[in-house]
Amino acid sequence: MPMHDDDSPRALRAALSQARGVLLITRPAQAAPKPAPGQPGAASDYVPALPDVFVAVQADGEVFAFNGHVDLGTGIRTALAQIVAEELDVPLASVRMVLGHTDATPNQGPTIASATIQISAQPLRRAAAQARAFLLARAAERLGVAADGLVVDEGRVRVRPSDSHTPAETGLSYGALLGDDHIELPLADQVALKPASAYRVVGKAAPRVDIPGKATGALTFVHDVRVPGMLHGRVIRPPYAGRDAGDFVGRSLISVNRDSIRDVPGVVDVVTIGDFVGVVAQREEQAIEAARRLRVHWRAAPPLPPLDDPEPALRANPAKRRELRAQGDVDLAREQAATTLQRSYVWPYQMHASIGPSCGVAHWRNEGRNEGRDDGRNEGRNEERDDDGRNEGREERHEERHNDADGSALTVWSGTQNPHVLRIDLSRLTGLDESRIEIVRMEAAGCYGRNCADDVCADAVLLSRAVGRPVRVQLSREQEHLWEPKGAAQLMDVQGSLGADGALLGCDFVSRYPSNDAPTLALLLTGRIDPAPRMLEMGDRTAVPPYDYAHTHIACDDTPAIVRAAWLRGVSALPNTFAHESFIDELAHEAGADPLAFRLRHLADERATDLLRAVANEAGWREGERGTRGIPAANGRLRGRGIAYARYIHSKFPGFGAAWSAWVVDLEVEPDSGSIRVLRVVVGQDTGMMVNPDGVRHQVHGNVVQTLSRSLKEQVRFHADGVASREWGSYPLLTFPELPPISVVLMPRQHEAPLGAGESASLPGAP
């Protein structure tokens, strides 16, 4: 499925700036906001030449809408289109979303924290409402009536039927109102928005707009991109699998024996820069064979501490204590308590485990000054190195070799969730100005966090630059498993106390979380950035328990990364909730209380208690009912039931809340083997206003499936060199036959603000 320049959103954006018969709602281009200290993301001072466009209404009835976030399989392409169609009063089918393209969409930062509908959709909604208001005012002028005497339906402005002097069918289409004009309006800070009571599109189930193309084989996924003249690349990774900090990173390659693949047909080049090694060939199978047979000699890396049980390594890692909240006196509460419990909860390293290994296509073009540049093959590079493997002078030669970067341009087809951040990384990697780099965002395998999507694009860029032609790089399953940034392990120490009446007196909670700052791999392997240990402040998500303890002390021990890690669905909130909810169950047991009743007693949040009651009612919860309590039932199995609740609190502490969620799980256990079979899940969510209830329901289902898999099966294994889980046999996932029936309860809150729906339902699953 070939790609051409005129297919690009870049071409669309350029055409809109000159088009006639169009209304654009824009704002001056601006650099992305810098991330808060200790938080993920990157920002630069680059400002595009053209203004940001949010909505473009065309005279032919087609509407383009632009958002800097991307659809990771969550259905936001559909939901955002619904928002635009609602505020503009046009058919949903007439709205085309452009997402995440660096030359066409606003830079709204990474697609993380379930923030698209809750936050980044707000300018889009205002822009659509502003476009409607402008067209309504123009219609009022032409029809000679007040704007409040008009109605809009399906992109046509009519006089209200109650105004008897004008027939109801009289009206003007948006196209007629635009004529041949080119209109650009700056995005207003304040715009009158539709009340929820007037919604006709938002809040109604809508089929996913992306499914038909996927079902019919349209070009959707980055894996299917083909560019004229494209070659195929494969990379050979270092033996320190999944490790990205330490003096050995980027400095371990001793030699590459090019003669070892001399008889492999179709080989175009072998590219080595620091510890980056890649091969380029005419055909994909030739690149695979060359990568398999290329003999590469590496220095051994220092051993990794044991991580199959991560608790000792987490405790041994240096940490910086960050106090989050202190209320009352937890020591006094402990002295006054009738019962005190002290527990530790450990969460393992886990994978994003995308079913499709990552893929990227890059096209480096020399469009300007090019004199004196070699052909990019750099024969002999890394063949002879000094004794410590550092290849002194490499960076200086690299800079000199590519001092024509301002005359080059780069297009990358990527499945990234961070297009604008990836552009920054590629600028740092190559020296190209960001204005010369275009990221065309395609769909890819789901990740719900960072897999290798950015890494493989940087690989493709280095290979394309070396050979001067487009290069497609596809990672192997083994490479994806070994090198994708893992969901970090986590350790939670909790001490809590109860009064004689069963009231919660005190909670002392400390979460220890190794950093999940995983720079794009090529930056480290080529020596462009220092492989020193790094540390983000990310262990505080949902760190404060939701229950009304009289005295609390909450802290986070931030520690450097032990292995390569990045955010994974729920980030630290999922392990923190595992600890909070498991601990509240233990306290309820000590108090002799029903787990649901105990929670309701200590929850002041009415939306939380309403949700818990609704989920318990759907599940048929009976107060005081207990499982088999160690005595097998008639079928020889143990049987039990659990309940848990959480609201996802994300972003830099104290953060802000996404949706509320609660689970009830029925399960049984084989006493001899410990094998768990989940019989039924009832899951509820309060998302506030739901743009597409079906989309929310799908997200809840996805959370349940993934969380069951993570809770029952998933744990990354390690050895002294690094990650040991290379394939599905060593990292099994939940299978279809193991899925239980899932009942979903969606709270009717359409009058409330929309909240992030993509991650919250994962939190209560493990406890």
mmCIF file with all atom_site columns, N, CA, C and O in Angstrom, residues 710-752:
data_model
loop_
_atom_site.group_PDB
_atom_site.id
_atom_site.type_symbol
_atom_site.label_atom_id
_atom_site.label_alt_id
_atom_site.label_comp_id
_atom_site.label_asym_id
_atom_site.label_entity_id
_atom_site.label_seq_id
_atom_site.pdbx_PDB_ins_code
_atom_site.Cartn_x
_atom_site.Cartn_y
_atom_site.Cartn_z
_atom_site.occupancy
_atom_site.B_iso_or_equiv
_atom_site.pdbx_formal_charge
_atom_site.auth_seq_id
_atom_site.auth_comp_id
_atom_site.auth_asym_id
_atom_site.auth_atom_id
_atom_site.pdbx_PDB_model_num
ATOM 1   N N  . ARG A 1 710 ? -2.908  -9.476  33.670 1.00 0.00 ? 710 ARG A N  1
ATOM 2   C CA . ARG A 1 710 ? -1.790  -8.974  34.483 1.00 0.00 ? 710 ARG A CA 1
ATOM 3   C C  . ARG A 1 710 ? -1.833  -9.546  35.897 1.00 0.00 ? 710 ARG A C  1
ATOM 4   O O  . ARG A 1 710 ? -0.785  -9.821  36.498 1.00 0.00 ? 710 ARG A O  1
ATOM 5   N N  . SER A 1 711 ? -3.025  -9.704  36.444 1.00 0.00 ? 711 SER A N  1
ATOM 6   C CA . SER A 1 711 ? -3.144  -10.184 37.825 1.00 0.00 ? 711 SER A CA 1
ATOM 7   C C  . SER A 1 711 ? -2.875  -11.678 37.948 1.00 0.00 ? 711 SER A C  1
ATOM 8   O O  . SER A 1 711 ? -2.313  -12.133 38.949 1.00 0.00 ? 711 SER A O  1
ATOM 9   N N  . LEU A 1 712 ? -3.283  -12.457 36.957 1.00 0.00 ? 712 LEU A N  1
ATOM 10  C CA . LEU A 1 712 ? -3.226  -13.911 37.059 1.00 0.00 ? 712 LEU A CA 1
ATOM 11  C C  . LEU A 1 712 ? -1.986  -14.529 36.419 1.00 0.00 ? 712 LEU A C  1
ATOM 12  O O  . LEU A 1 712 ? -1.568  -15.623 36.820 1.00 0.00 ? 712 LEU A O  1
ATOM 13  N N  . LYS A 1 713 ? -1.394  -13.838 35.433 1.00 0.00 ? 713 LYS A N  1
ATOM 14  C CA . LYS A 1 713 ? -0.380  -14.531 34.632 1.00 0.00 ? 713 LYS A CA 1
ATOM 15  C C  . LYS A 1 713 ? 0.913   -13.760 34.409 1.00 0.00 ? 713 LYS A C  1
ATOM 16  O O  . LYS A 1 713 ? 1.975   -14.367 34.294 1.00 0.00 ? 713 LYS A O  1
ATOM 17  N N  . GLU A 1 714 ? 0.861   -12.457 34.306 1.00 0.00 ? 714 GLU A N  1
ATOM 18  C CA . GLU A 1 714 ? 1.978   -11.727 33.710 1.00 0.00 ? 714 GLU A CA 1
ATOM 19  C C  . GLU A 1 714 ? 3.043   -11.322 34.730 1.00 0.00 ? 714 GLU A C  1
ATOM 20  O O  . GLU A 1 714 ? 2.751   -10.673 35.726 1.00 0.00 ? 714 GLU A O  1
ATOM 21  N N  . GLN A 1 715 ? 4.282   -11.729 34.446 1.00 0.00 ? 715 GLN A N  1
ATOM 22  C CA . GLN A 1 715 ? 5.438   -11.290 35.212 1.00 0.00 ? 715 GLN A CA 1
ATOM 23  C C  . GLN A 1 715 ? 6.679   -11.478 34.354 1.00 0.00 ? 715 GLN A C  1
ATOM 24  O O  . GLN A 1 715 ? 6.939   -12.574 33.847 1.00 0.00 ? 715 GLN A O  1
ATOM 25  N N  . VAL A 1 716 ? 7.436   -10.401 34.180 1.00 0.00 ? 716 VAL A N  1
ATOM 26  C CA . VAL A 1 716 ? 8.679   -10.479 33.419 1.00 0.00 ? 716 VAL A CA 1
ATOM 27  C C  . VAL A 1 716 ? 9.721   -11.226 34.234 1.00 0.00 ? 716 VAL A C  1
ATOM 28  O O  . VAL A 1 716 ? 9.869   -10.995 35.446 1.00 0.00 ? 716 VAL A O  1
ATOM 29  N N  . ARG A 1 717 ? 10.427  -12.131 33.572 1.00 0.00 ? 717 ARG A N  1
ATOM 30  C CA . ARG A 1 717 ? 11.525  -12.863 34.200 1.00 0.00 ? 717 ARG A CA 1
ATOM 31  C C  . ARG A 1 717 ? 12.859  -12.284 33.737 1.00 0.00 ? 717 ARG A C  1
ATOM 32  O O  . ARG A 1 717 ? 12.976  -11.788 32.616 1.00 0.00 ? 717 ARG A O  1
ATOM 33  N N  . PHE A 1 718 ? 13.869  -12.404 34.611 1.00 0.00 ? 718 PHE A N  1
ATOM 34  C CA . PHE A 1 718 ? 15.173  -11.798 34.345 1.00 0.00 ? 718 PHE A CA 1
ATOM 35  C C  . PHE A 1 718 ? 16.275  -12.820 34.590 1.00 0.00 ? 718 PHE A C  1
ATOM 36  O O  . PHE A 1 718 ? 16.087  -13.812 35.301 1.00 0.00 ? 718 PHE A O  1
ATOM 37  N N  . HIS A 1 719 ? 17.442  -12.536 33.998 1.00 0.00 ? 719 HIS A N  1
ATOM 38  C CA . HIS A 1 719 ? 18.665  -13.232 34.382 1.00 0.00 ? 719 HIS A CA 1
ATOM 39  C C  . HIS A 1 719 ? 19.756  -12.170 34.540 1.00 0.00 ? 719 HIS A C  1
ATOM 40  O O  . HIS A 1 719 ? 19.465  -10.962 34.502 1.00 0.00 ? 719 HIS A O  1
ATOM 41  N N  . ALA A 1 720 ? 20.987  -12.591 34.689 1.00 0.00 ? 720 ALA A N  1
ATOM 42  C CA . ALA A 1 720 ? 22.056  -11.652 35.023 1.00 0.00 ? 720 ALA A CA 1
ATOM 43  C C  . ALA A 1 720 ? 22.302  -10.615 33.932 1.00 0.00 ? 720 ALA A C  1
ATOM 44  O O  . ALA A 1 720 ? 22.723  -9.490  34.215 1.00 0.00 ? 720 ALA A O  1
ATOM 45  N N  . ASP A 1 721 ? 22.049  -10.974 32.664 1.00 0.00 ? 721 ASP A N  1
ATOM 46  C CA . ASP A 1 721 ? 22.280  -10.024 31.575 1.00 0.00 ? 721 ASP A CA 1
ATOM 47  C C  . ASP A 1 721 ? 21.149  -9.020  31.424 1.00 0.00 ? 721 ASP A C  1
ATOM 48  O O  . ASP A 1 721 ? 21.351  -7.908  30.934 1.00 0.00 ? 721 ASP A O  1
ATOM 49  N N  . GLY A 1 722 ? 19.925  -9.418  31.785 1.00 0.00 ? 722 GLY A N  1
ATOM 50  C CA . GLY A 1 722 ? 18.785  -8.524  31.603 1.00 0.00 ? 722 GLY A CA 1
ATOM 51  C C  . GLY A 1 722 ? 17.491  -9.305  31.547 1.00 0.00 ? 722 GLY A C  1
ATOM 52  O O  . GLY A 1 722 ? 17.297  -10.285 32.283 1.00 0.00 ? 722 GLY A O  1
ATOM 53  N N  . VAL A 1 723 ? 16.597  -8.907  30.634 1.00 0.00 ? 723 VAL A N  1
ATOM 54  C CA . VAL A 1 723 ? 15.287  -9.538  30.509 1.00 0.00 ? 723 VAL A CA 1
ATOM 55  C C  . VAL A 1 723 ? 15.447  -10.947 29.931 1.00 0.00 ? 723 VAL A C  1
ATOM 56  O O  . VAL A 1 723 ? 16.205  -11.162 28.983 1.00 0.00 ? 723 VAL A O  1
ATOM 57  N N  . ALA A 1 724 ? 14.722  -11.897 30.510 1.00 0.00 ? 724 ALA A N  1
ATOM 58  C CA . ALA A 1 724 ? 14.777  -13.278 30.030 1.00 0.00 ? 724 ALA A CA 1
ATOM 59  C C  . ALA A 1 724 ? 13.505  -13.695 29.301 1.00 0.00 ? 724 ALA A C  1
ATOM 60  O O  . ALA A 1 724 ? 13.503  -14.721 28.613 1.00 0.00 ? 724 ALA A O  1
ATOM 61  N N  . SER A 1 725 ? 12.425  -12.936 29.441 1.00 0.00 ? 725 SER A N  1
ATOM 62  C CA . SER A 1 725 ? 11.148  -13.304 28.808 1.00 0.00 ? 725 SER A CA 1
ATOM 63  C C  . SER A 1 725 ? 11.182  -12.894 27.341 1.00 0.00 ? 725 SER A C  1
ATOM 64  O O  . SER A 1 725 ? 10.933  -11.740 26.993 1.00 0.00 ? 725 SER A O  1
ATOM 65  N N  . ARG A 1 726 ? 11.451  -13.867 26.459 1.00 0.00 ? 726 ARG A N  1
ATOM 66  C CA . ARG A 1 726 ? 11.708  -13.566 25.057 1.00 0.00 ? 726 ARG A CA 1
ATOM 67  C C  . ARG A 1 726 ? 10.511  -13.801 24.146 1.00 0.00 ? 726 ARG A C  1
ATOM 68  O O  . ARG A 1 726 ? 10.472  -13.293 23.037 1.00 0.00 ? 726 ARG A O  1
ATOM 69  N N  . GLU A 1 727 ? 9.550   -14.600 24.567 1.00 0.00 ? 727 GLU A N  1
ATOM 70  C CA . GLU A 1 727 ? 8.443   -14.977 23.692 1.00 0.00 ? 727 GLU A CA 1
ATOM 71  C C  . GLU A 1 727 ? 7.235   -15.303 24.557 1.00 0.00 ? 727 GLU A C  1
ATOM 72  O O  . GLU A 1 727 ? 7.281   -15.182 25.777 1.00 0.00 ? 727 GLU A O  1
ATOM 73  N N  . TRP A 1 728 ? 6.135   -15.718 23.911 1.00 0.00 ? 728 TRP A N  1
ATOM 74  C CA . TRP A 1 728 ? 4.887   -15.912 24.640 1.00 0.00 ? 728 TRP A CA 1
ATOM 75  C C  . TRP A 1 728 ? 4.958   -17.090 25.601 1.00 0.00 ? 728 TRP A C  1
ATOM 76  O O  . TRP A 1 728 ? 4.238   -17.105 26.606 1.00 0.00 ? 728 TRP A O  1
ATOM 77  N N  . GLY A 1 729 ? 5.815   -18.064 25.321 1.00 0.00 ? 729 GLY A N  1
ATOM 78  C CA . GLY A 1 729 ? 5.941   -19.178 26.248 1.00 0.00 ? 729 GLY A CA 1
ATOM 79  C C  . GLY A 1 729 ? 6.446   -18.742 27.609 1.00 0.00 ? 729 GLY A C  1
ATOM 80  O O  . GLY A 1 729 ? 6.055   -19.295 28.636 1.00 0.00 ? 729 GLY A O  1
ATOM 81  N N  . SER A 1 730 ? 7.314   -17.742 27.628 1.00 0.00 ? 730 SER A N  1
ATOM 82  C CA . SER A 1 730 ? 7.862   -17.258 28.897 1.00 0.00 ? 730 SER A CA 1
ATOM 83  C C  . SER A 1 730 ? 7.123   -16.028 29.412 1.00 0.00 ? 730 SER A C  1
ATOM 84  O O  . SER A 1 730 ? 7.437   -15.520 30.485 1.00 0.00 ? 730 SER A O  1
ATOM 85  N N  . TYR A 1 731 ? 6.158   -15.551 28.642 1.00 0.00 ? 731 TYR A N  1
ATOM 86  C CA . TYR A 1 731 ? 5.319   -14.441 29.101 1.00 0.00 ? 731 TYR A CA 1
ATOM 87  C C  . TYR A 1 731 ? 3.898   -14.689 28.626 1.00 0.00 ? 731 TYR A C  1
ATOM 88  O O  . TYR A 1 731 ? 3.404   -14.054 27.694 1.00 0.00 ? 731 TYR A O  1
ATOM 89  N N  . PRO A 1 732 ? 3.208   -15.634 29.251 1.00 0.00 ? 732 PRO A N  1
ATOM 90  C CA . PRO A 1 732 ? 1.868   -15.994 28.771 1.00 0.00 ? 732 PRO A CA 1
ATOM 91  C C  . PRO A 1 732 ? 0.840   -14.916 29.090 1.00 0.00 ? 732 PRO A C  1
ATOM 92  O O  . PRO A 1 732 ? 0.935   -14.212 30.097 1.00 0.00 ? 732 PRO A O  1
ATOM 93  N N  . LEU A 1 733 ? -0.148  -14.805 28.211 1.00 0.00 ? 733 LEU A N  1
ATOM 94  C CA . LEU A 1 733 ? -1.271  -13.892 28.388 1.00 0.00 ? 733 LEU A CA 1
ATOM 95  C C  . LEU A 1 733 ? -2.544  -14.691 28.620 1.00 0.00 ? 733 LEU A C  1
ATOM 96  O O  . LEU A 1 733 ? -2.621  -15.881 28.311 1.00 0.00 ? 733 LEU A O  1
ATOM 97  N N  . LEU A 1 734 ? -3.558  -14.010 29.136 1.00 0.00 ? 734 LEU A N  1
ATOM 98  C CA . LEU A 1 734 ? -4.870  -14.624 29.270 1.00 0.00 ? 734 LEU A CA 1
ATOM 99  C C  . LEU A 1 734 ? -5.386  -15.034 27.896 1.00 0.00 ? 734 LEU A C  1
ATOM 100 O O  . LEU A 1 734 ? -5.238  -14.296 26.917 1.00 0.00 ? 734 LEU A O  1
ATOM 101 N N  . THR A 1 735 ? -5.997  -16.207 27.814 1.00 0.00 ? 735 THR A N  1
ATOM 102 C CA . THR A 1 735 ? -6.527  -16.693 26.542 1.00 0.00 ? 735 THR A CA 1
ATOM 103 C C  . THR A 1 735 ? -8.044  -16.525 26.505 1.00 0.00 ? 735 THR A C  1
ATOM 104 O O  . THR A 1 735 ? -8.696  -16.346 27.537 1.00 0.00 ? 735 THR A O  1
ATOM 105 N N  . PHE A 1 736 ? -8.607  -16.602 25.304 1.00 0.00 ? 736 PHE A N  1
ATOM 106 C CA . PHE A 1 736 ? -10.054 -16.432 25.162 1.00 0.00 ? 736 PHE A CA 1
ATOM 107 C C  . PHE A 1 736 ? -10.857 -17.427 26.012 1.00 0.00 ? 736 PHE A C  1
ATOM 108 O O  . PHE A 1 736 ? -11.837 -17.036 26.652 1.00 0.00 ? 736 PHE A O  1
ATOM 109 N N  . PRO A 1 737 ? -10.496 -18.710 26.050 1.00 0.00 ? 737 PRO A N  1
ATOM 110 C CA . PRO A 1 737 ? -11.289 -19.638 26.879 1.00 0.00 ? 737 PRO A CA 1
ATOM 111 C C  . PRO A 1 737 ? -11.264 -19.289 28.368 1.00 0.00 ? 737 PRO A C  1
ATOM 112 O O  . PRO A 1 737 ? -12.138 -19.738 29.114 1.00 0.00 ? 737 PRO A O  1
ATOM 113 N N  . GLU A 1 738 ? -10.270 -18.516 28.799 1.00 0.00 ? 738 GLU A N  1
ATOM 114 C CA . GLU A 1 738 ? -10.172 -18.168 30.215 1.00 0.00 ? 738 GLU A CA 1
ATOM 115 C C  . GLU A 1 738 ? -10.964 -16.916 30.579 1.00 0.00 ? 738 GLU A C  1
ATOM 116 O O  . GLU A 1 738 ? -11.028 -16.553 31.757 1.00 0.00 ? 738 GLU A O  1
ATOM 117 N N  . LEU A 1 739 ? -11.556 -16.252 29.600 1.00 0.00 ? 739 LEU A N  1
ATOM 118 C CA . LEU A 1 739 ? -12.322 -15.043 29.881 1.00 0.00 ? 739 LEU A CA 1
ATOM 119 C C  . LEU A 1 739 ? -13.648 -15.391 30.547 1.00 0.00 ? 739 LEU A C  1
ATOM 120 O O  . LEU A 1 739 ? -14.390 -16.247 30.057 1.00 0.00 ? 739 LEU A O  1
ATOM 121 N N  . PRO A 1 740 ? -13.970 -14.717 31.659 1.00 0.00 ? 740 PRO A N  1
ATOM 122 C CA . PRO A 1 740 ? -15.264 -14.954 32.297 1.00 0.00 ? 740 PRO A CA 1
ATOM 123 C C  . PRO A 1 740 ? -16.335 -14.070 31.680 1.00 0.00 ? 740 PRO A C  1
ATOM 124 O O  . PRO A 1 740 ? -16.028 -13.128 30.942 1.00 0.00 ? 740 PRO A O  1
ATOM 125 N N  . PRO A 1 741 ? -17.603 -14.310 31.980 1.00 0.00 ? 741 PRO A N  1
ATOM 126 C CA . PRO A 1 741 ? -18.638 -13.330 31.626 1.00 0.00 ? 741 PRO A CA 1
ATOM 127 C C  . PRO A 1 741 ? -18.356 -12.001 32.336 1.00 0.00 ? 741 PRO A C  1
ATOM 128 O O  . PRO A 1 741 ? -17.950 -11.981 33.502 1.00 0.00 ? 741 PRO A O  1
ATOM 129 N N  . ILE A 1 742 ? -18.571 -10.911 31.617 1.00 0.00 ? 742 ILE A N  1
ATOM 130 C CA . ILE A 1 742 ? -18.309 -9.579  32.163 1.00 0.00 ? 742 ILE A CA 1
ATOM 131 C C  . ILE A 1 742 ? -19.588 -8.758  32.080 1.00 0.00 ? 742 ILE A C  1
ATOM 132 O O  . ILE A 1 742 ? -20.143 -8.575  30.994 1.00 0.00 ? 742 ILE A O  1
ATOM 133 N N  . SER A 1 743 ? -20.053 -8.285  33.211 1.00 0.00 ? 743 SER A N  1
ATOM 134 C CA . SER A 1 743 ? -21.221 -7.399  33.264 1.00 0.00 ? 743 SER A CA 1
ATOM 135 C C  . SER A 1 743 ? -20.728 -5.989  33.578 1.00 0.00 ? 743 SER A C  1
ATOM 136 O O  . SER A 1 743 ? -19.950 -5.801  34.515 1.00 0.00 ? 743 SER A O  1
ATOM 137 N N  . VAL A 1 744 ? -21.191 -5.023  32.788 1.00 0.00 ? 744 VAL A N  1
ATOM 138 C CA . VAL A 1 744 ? -20.726 -3.640  32.931 1.00 0.00 ? 744 VAL A CA 1
ATOM 139 C C  . VAL A 1 744 ? -21.876 -2.761  33.404 1.00 0.00 ? 744 VAL A C  1
ATOM 140 O O  . VAL A 1 744 ? -22.972 -2.794  32.839 1.00 0.00 ? 744 VAL A O  1
ATOM 141 N N  . VAL A 1 745 ? -21.607 -1.972  34.438 1.00 0.00 ? 745 VAL A N  1
ATOM 142 C CA . VAL A 1 745 ? -22.565 -1.005  34.966 1.00 0.00 ? 745 VAL A CA 1
ATOM 143 C C  . VAL A 1 745 ? -22.005 0.387   34.702 1.00 0.00 ? 745 VAL A C  1
ATOM 144 O O  . VAL A 1 745 ? -20.929 0.727   35.207 1.00 0.00 ? 745 VAL A O  1
ATOM 145 N N  . LEU A 1 746 ? -22.698 1.171   33.875 1.00 0.00 ? 746 LEU A N  1
ATOM 146 C CA . LEU A 1 746 ? -22.274 2.543   33.583 1.00 0.00 ? 746 LEU A CA 1
ATOM 147 C C  . LEU A 1 746 ? -23.228 3.505   34.283 1.00 0.00 ? 746 LEU A C  1
ATOM 148 O O  . LEU A 1 746 ? -24.434 3.476   34.043 1.00 0.00 ? 746 LEU A O  1
ATOM 149 N N  . MET A 1 747 ? -22.673 4.348   35.132 1.00 0.00 ? 747 MET A N  1
ATOM 150 C CA . MET A 1 747 ? -23.508 5.263   35.906 1.00 0.00 ? 747 MET A CA 1
ATOM 151 C C  . MET A 1 747 ? -24.020 6.396   35.018 1.00 0.00 ? 747 MET A C  1
ATOM 152 O O  . MET A 1 747 ? -23.251 6.993   34.247 1.00 0.00 ? 747 MET A O  1
ATOM 153 N N  . PRO A 1 748 ? -25.314 6.722   35.113 1.00 0.00 ? 748 PRO A N  1
ATOM 154 C CA . PRO A 1 748 ? -25.889 7.788   34.266 1.00 0.00 ? 748 PRO A CA 1
ATOM 155 C C  . PRO A 1 748 ? -25.565 9.171   34.832 1.00 0.00 ? 748 PRO A C  1
ATOM 156 O O  . PRO A 1 748 ? -26.272 9.680   35.709 1.00 0.00 ? 748 PRO A O  1
ATOM 157 N N  . ARG A 1 749 ? -24.500 9.781   34.323 1.00 0.00 ? 749 ARG A N  1
ATOM 158 C CA . ARG A 1 749 ? -24.041 11.080  34.835 1.00 0.00 ? 749 ARG A CA 1
ATOM 159 C C  . ARG A 1 749 ? -23.829 12.063  33.685 1.00 0.00 ? 749 ARG A C  1
ATOM 160 O O  . ARG A 1 749 ? -22.833 12.778  33.654 1.00 0.00 ? 749 ARG A O  1
ATOM 161 N N  . GLN A 1 750 ? -24.734 12.111  32.740 1.00 0.00 ? 750 GLN A N  1
ATOM 162 C CA . GLN A 1 750 ? -24.535 12.920  31.546 1.00 0.00 ? 750 GLN A CA 1
ATOM 163 C C  . GLN A 1 750 ? -24.518 14.421  31.841 1.00 0.00 ? 750 GLN A C  1
ATOM 164 O O  . GLN A 1 750 ? -24.043 15.203  31.025 1.00 0.00 ? 750 GLN A O  1
ATOM 165 N N  . HIS A 1 751 ? -24.984 14.828  32.983 1.00 0.00 ? 751 HIS A N  1
ATOM 166 C CA . HIS A 1 751 ? -24.957 16.248  33.337 1.00 0.00 ? 751 HIS A CA 1
ATOM 167 C C  . HIS A 1 751 ? -23.626 16.657  33.955 1.00 0.00 ? 751 HIS A C  1
ATOM 168 O O  . HIS A 1 751 ? -23.392 17.843  34.204 1.00 0.00 ? 751 HIS A O  1
ATOM 169 N N  . GLU A 1 752 ? -22.755 15.680  34.219 1.00 0.00 ? 752 GLU A N  1
ATOM 170 C CA . GLU A 1 752 ? -21.457 15.972  34.821 1.00 0.00 ? 752 GLU A CA 1
ATOM 171 C C  . GLU A 1 752 ? -20.392 16.132  33.737 1.00 0.00 ? 752 GLU A C  1
ATOM 172 O O  . GLU A 1 752 ? -20.589 15.747  32.583 1.00 0.00 ? 752 GLU A O  1
#
